[in-house]
Coordinates of C-alpha atoms and ligand atoms in Angstrom, one line a residue:
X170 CA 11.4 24.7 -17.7
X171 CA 11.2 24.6 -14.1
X172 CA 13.4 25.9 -11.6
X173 CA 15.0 22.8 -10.7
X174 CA 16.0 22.0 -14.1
X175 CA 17.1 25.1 -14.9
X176 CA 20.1 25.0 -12.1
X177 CA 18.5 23.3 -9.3
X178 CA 17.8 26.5 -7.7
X179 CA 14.6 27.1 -5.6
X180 CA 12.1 23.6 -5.0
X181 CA 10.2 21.7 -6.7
X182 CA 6.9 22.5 -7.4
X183 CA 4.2 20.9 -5.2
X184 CA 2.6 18.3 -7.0
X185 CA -1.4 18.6 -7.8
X186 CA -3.5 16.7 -5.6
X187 CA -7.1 15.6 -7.2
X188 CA -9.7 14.8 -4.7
X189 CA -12.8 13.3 -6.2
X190 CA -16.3 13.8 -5.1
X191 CA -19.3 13.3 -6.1
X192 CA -22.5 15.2 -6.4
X193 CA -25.3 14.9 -4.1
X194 CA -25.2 14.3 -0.4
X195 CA -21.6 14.1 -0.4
X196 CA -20.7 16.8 -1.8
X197 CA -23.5 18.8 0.2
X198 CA -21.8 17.4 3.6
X199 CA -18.8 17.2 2.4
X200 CA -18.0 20.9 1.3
X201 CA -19.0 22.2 4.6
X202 CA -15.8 19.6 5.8
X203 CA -13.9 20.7 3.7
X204 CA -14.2 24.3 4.2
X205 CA -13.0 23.4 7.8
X206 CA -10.0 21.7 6.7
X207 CA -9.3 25.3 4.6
X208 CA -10.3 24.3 1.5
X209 CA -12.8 25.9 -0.6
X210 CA -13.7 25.5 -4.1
X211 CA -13.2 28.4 -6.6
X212 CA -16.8 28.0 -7.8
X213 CA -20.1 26.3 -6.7
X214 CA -19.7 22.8 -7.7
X215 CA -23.9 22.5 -7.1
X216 CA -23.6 25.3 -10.6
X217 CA -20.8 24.9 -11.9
X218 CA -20.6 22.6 -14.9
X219 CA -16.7 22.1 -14.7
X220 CA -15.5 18.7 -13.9
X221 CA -12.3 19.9 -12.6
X222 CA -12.4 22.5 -10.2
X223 CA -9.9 24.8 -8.7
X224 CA -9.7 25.3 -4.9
X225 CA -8.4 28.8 -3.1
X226 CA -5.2 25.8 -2.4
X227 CA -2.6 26.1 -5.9
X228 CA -2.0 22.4 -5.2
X229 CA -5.6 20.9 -4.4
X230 CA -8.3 20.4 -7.2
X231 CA -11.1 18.9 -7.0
X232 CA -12.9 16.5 -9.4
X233 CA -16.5 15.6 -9.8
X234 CA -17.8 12.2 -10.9
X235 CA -20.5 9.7 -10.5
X236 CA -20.7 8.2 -6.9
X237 CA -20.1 4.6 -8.7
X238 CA -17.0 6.1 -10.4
X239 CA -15.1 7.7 -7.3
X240 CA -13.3 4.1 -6.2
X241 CA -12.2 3.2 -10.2
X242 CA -10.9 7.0 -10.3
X243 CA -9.1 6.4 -7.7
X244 CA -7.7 2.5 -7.9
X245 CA -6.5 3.7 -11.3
X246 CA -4.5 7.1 -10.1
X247 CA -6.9 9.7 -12.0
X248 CA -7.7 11.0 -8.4
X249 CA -5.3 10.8 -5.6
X250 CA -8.0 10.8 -2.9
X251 CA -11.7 10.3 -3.3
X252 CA -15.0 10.7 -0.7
X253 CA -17.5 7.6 -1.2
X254 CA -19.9 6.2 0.6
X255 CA -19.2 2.5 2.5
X256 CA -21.9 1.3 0.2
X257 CA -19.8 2.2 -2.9
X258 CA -16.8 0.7 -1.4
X259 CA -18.7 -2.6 -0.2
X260 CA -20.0 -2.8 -4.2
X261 CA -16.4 -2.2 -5.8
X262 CA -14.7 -5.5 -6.4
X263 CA -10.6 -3.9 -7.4
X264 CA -8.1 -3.2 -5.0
X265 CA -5.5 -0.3 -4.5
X266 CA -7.9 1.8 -2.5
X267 CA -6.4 2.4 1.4
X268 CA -9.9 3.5 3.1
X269 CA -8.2 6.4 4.9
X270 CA -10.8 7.6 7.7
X271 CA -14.5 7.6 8.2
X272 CA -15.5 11.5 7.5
X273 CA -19.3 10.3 9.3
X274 CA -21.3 12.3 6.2
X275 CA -23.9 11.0 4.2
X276 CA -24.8 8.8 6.8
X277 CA -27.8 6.4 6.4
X278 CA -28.1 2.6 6.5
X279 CA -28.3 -0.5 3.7
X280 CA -31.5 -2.6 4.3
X281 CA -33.4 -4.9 3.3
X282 CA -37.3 -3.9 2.4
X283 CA -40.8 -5.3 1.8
X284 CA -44.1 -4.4 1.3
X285 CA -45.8 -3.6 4.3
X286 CA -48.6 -6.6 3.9
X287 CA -45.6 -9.0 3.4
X288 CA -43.9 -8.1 6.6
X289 CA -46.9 -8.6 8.5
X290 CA -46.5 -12.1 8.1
X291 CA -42.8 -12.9 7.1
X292 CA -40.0 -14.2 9.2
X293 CA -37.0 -13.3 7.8
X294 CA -35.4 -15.6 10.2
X295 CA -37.2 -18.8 7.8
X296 CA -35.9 -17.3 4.3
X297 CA -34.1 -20.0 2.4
X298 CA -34.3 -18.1 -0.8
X299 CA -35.1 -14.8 -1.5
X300 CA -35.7 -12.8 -5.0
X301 CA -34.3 -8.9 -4.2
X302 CA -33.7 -5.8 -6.7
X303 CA -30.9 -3.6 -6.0
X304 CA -28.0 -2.2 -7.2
X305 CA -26.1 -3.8 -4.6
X306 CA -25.4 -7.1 -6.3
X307 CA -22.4 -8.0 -5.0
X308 CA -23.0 -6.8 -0.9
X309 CA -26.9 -8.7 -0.9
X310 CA -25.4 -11.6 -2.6
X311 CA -22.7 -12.0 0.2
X312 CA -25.0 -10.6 2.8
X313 CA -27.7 -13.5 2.2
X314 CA -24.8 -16.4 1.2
X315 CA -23.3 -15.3 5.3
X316 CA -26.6 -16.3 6.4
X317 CA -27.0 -19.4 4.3
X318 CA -29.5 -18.0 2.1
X319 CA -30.2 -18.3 -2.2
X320 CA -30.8 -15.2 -4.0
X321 CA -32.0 -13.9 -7.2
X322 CA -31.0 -10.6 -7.9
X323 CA -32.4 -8.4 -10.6
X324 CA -30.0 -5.8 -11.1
X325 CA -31.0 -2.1 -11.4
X326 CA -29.8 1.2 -11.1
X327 CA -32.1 3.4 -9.6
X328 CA -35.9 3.6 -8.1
X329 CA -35.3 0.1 -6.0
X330 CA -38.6 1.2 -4.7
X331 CA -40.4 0.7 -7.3
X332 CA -39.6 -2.8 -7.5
X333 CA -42.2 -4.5 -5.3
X334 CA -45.1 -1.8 -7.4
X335 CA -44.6 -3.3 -10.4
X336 CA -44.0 -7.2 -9.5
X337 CA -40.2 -7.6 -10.6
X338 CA -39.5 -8.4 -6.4
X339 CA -41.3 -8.7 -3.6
X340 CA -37.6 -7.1 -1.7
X341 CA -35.6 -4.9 -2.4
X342 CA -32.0 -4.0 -1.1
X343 CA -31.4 0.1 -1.0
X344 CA -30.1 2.9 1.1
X345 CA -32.6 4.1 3.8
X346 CA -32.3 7.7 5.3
X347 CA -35.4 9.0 6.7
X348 CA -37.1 6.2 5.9
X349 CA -40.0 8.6 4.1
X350 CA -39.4 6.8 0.1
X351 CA -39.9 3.1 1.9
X352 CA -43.4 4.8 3.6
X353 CA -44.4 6.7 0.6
X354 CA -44.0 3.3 -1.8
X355 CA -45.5 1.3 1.1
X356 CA -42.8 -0.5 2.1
X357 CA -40.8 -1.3 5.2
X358 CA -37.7 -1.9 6.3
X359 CA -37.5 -5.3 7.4
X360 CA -33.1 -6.3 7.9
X361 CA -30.7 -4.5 8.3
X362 CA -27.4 -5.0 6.1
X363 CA -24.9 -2.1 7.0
X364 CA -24.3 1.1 8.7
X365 CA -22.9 3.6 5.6
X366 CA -21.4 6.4 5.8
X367 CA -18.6 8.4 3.5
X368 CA -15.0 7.7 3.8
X369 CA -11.5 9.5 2.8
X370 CA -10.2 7.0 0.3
X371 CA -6.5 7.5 -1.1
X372 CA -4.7 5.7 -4.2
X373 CA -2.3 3.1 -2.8
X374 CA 0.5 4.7 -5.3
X375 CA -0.2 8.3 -4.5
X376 CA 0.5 7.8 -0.8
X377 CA 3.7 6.4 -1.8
X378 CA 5.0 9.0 -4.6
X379 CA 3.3 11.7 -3.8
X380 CA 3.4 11.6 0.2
X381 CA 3.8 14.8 1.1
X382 CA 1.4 16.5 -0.6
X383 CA -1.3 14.1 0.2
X384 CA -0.4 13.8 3.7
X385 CA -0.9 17.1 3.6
X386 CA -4.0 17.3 2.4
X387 CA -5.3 14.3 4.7
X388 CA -4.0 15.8 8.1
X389 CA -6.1 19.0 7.1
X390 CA -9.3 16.6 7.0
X391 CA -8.5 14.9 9.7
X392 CA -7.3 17.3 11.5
X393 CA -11.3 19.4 10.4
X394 CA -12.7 16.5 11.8
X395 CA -11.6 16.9 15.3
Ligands
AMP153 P1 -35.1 8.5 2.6 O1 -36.4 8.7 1.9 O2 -34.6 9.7 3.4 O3 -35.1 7.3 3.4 O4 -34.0 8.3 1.4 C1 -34.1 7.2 0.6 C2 -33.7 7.5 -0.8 O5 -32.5 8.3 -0.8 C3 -33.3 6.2 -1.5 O6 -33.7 6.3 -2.9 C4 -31.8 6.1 -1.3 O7 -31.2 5.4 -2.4 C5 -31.4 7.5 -1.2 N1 -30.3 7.8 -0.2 C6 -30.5 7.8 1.1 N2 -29.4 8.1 1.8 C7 -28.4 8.2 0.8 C8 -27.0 8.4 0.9 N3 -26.4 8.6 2.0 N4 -26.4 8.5 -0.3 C9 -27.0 8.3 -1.5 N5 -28.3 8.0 -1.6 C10 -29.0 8.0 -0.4

């Protein structure tokens, strides 16, 4: 029994705050930020097989998942803040997510891509219709209908790249860093869709019942960010 129940002396206990990340870039950039807002994790998430980690904070843990998974973790409470990329966020279709601050890790950009042969002669300014693989359903689907254009999208989940090799599209829609997998796979970038980067995402609920102690938590970040 705590404290408080016992005879209301001393406070409450601090409650837990869950931050979810996921592995990968954001985790690789993200660590480094975090470590400047103070908090480290008690082992190498990079090793560690724990999906739950403790932090040197009592009241900060941190949870890995999927990048896909970080907004439904949060939305549904199971985090109280979460780190994903724009391009997750621009995919997810739920609400209760407040997109706290732009942490500017991760960064890269959201294109669309051709083989190089095609691009030498297409206009992307005469496309009435256009057949893309991606992940990013729901973004190229709104991307193309803003410009008037029909799409047929083949859904996949990884190696967008290897799309146009094999015949399934002639475009693709994927994130673009250095720009080495387009050049390797013969491709090039050929529209832009959206800048990405990570953001600090928070549970609409937690900011509410647990304000404190994720304010807390958010002011260090921000405050790491400078
Ligand atoms: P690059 O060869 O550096 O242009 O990186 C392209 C590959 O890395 C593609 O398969 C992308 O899906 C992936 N990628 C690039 N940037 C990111 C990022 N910020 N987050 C997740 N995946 C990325």
């Amino acid at each position: 029994m705590s404290a408080a129940k016992q005879g209301g002396r001393g406070a409450a206990p601090s409650p837990v705050v869950n931050i979810a990340l996921s592995k990968g870039r954001i985790i690789e950039e993200g660590l480094p930020l975090l470590a400047r807002a103070g908090i480290t994790p008690s082992e190498d998430p990079a090793r560690s097989r724990k999906l739950i980690l403790d932090t040197n904070l009592p009241d900060v843990k941190l949870t890995i998942i999927r990048a896909a998974d970080v907004p439904t973790y949060v939305r549904f409470g199971a985090a109280d803040l979460g780190v994903a990329g724009k391009d997750v966020l621009m995919e997810y279709e739920g609400d209760g997510l407040y997109e706290l601050m732009d942490l500017g890790i991760a960064r890269c950009r959201l294109m669309v891509a051709e083989p190089a042969g095609l691009a030498a002669r297409d206009d992307p300014k005469s496309w009435t219709r256009v057949r893309v693989a991606t992940k990013y359903v729901n973004i190229s689907r709104r991307h193309f209908a803003a410009k008037g254009i029909q799409t047929d999208i083949i859904k996949l989940y990884g190696s967008m790249e290897l799309a146009p090799l094999v015949g399934l599209s002639e475009r693709i829609v994927d994130l673009v860093s250095t720009g080495n997998t387009l050049k390797a796979n013969g491709l090039v970038e050929v529209e832009h869709v959206a800048d990405i980067s990570a953001w600090l995402v928070a549970n609409k609920a937690a900011m509410k019942m647990k304000r404190d102690a994720v304010k807390a938590v958010v002011d260090r970040i921000a405050a790491a960010l400078g």
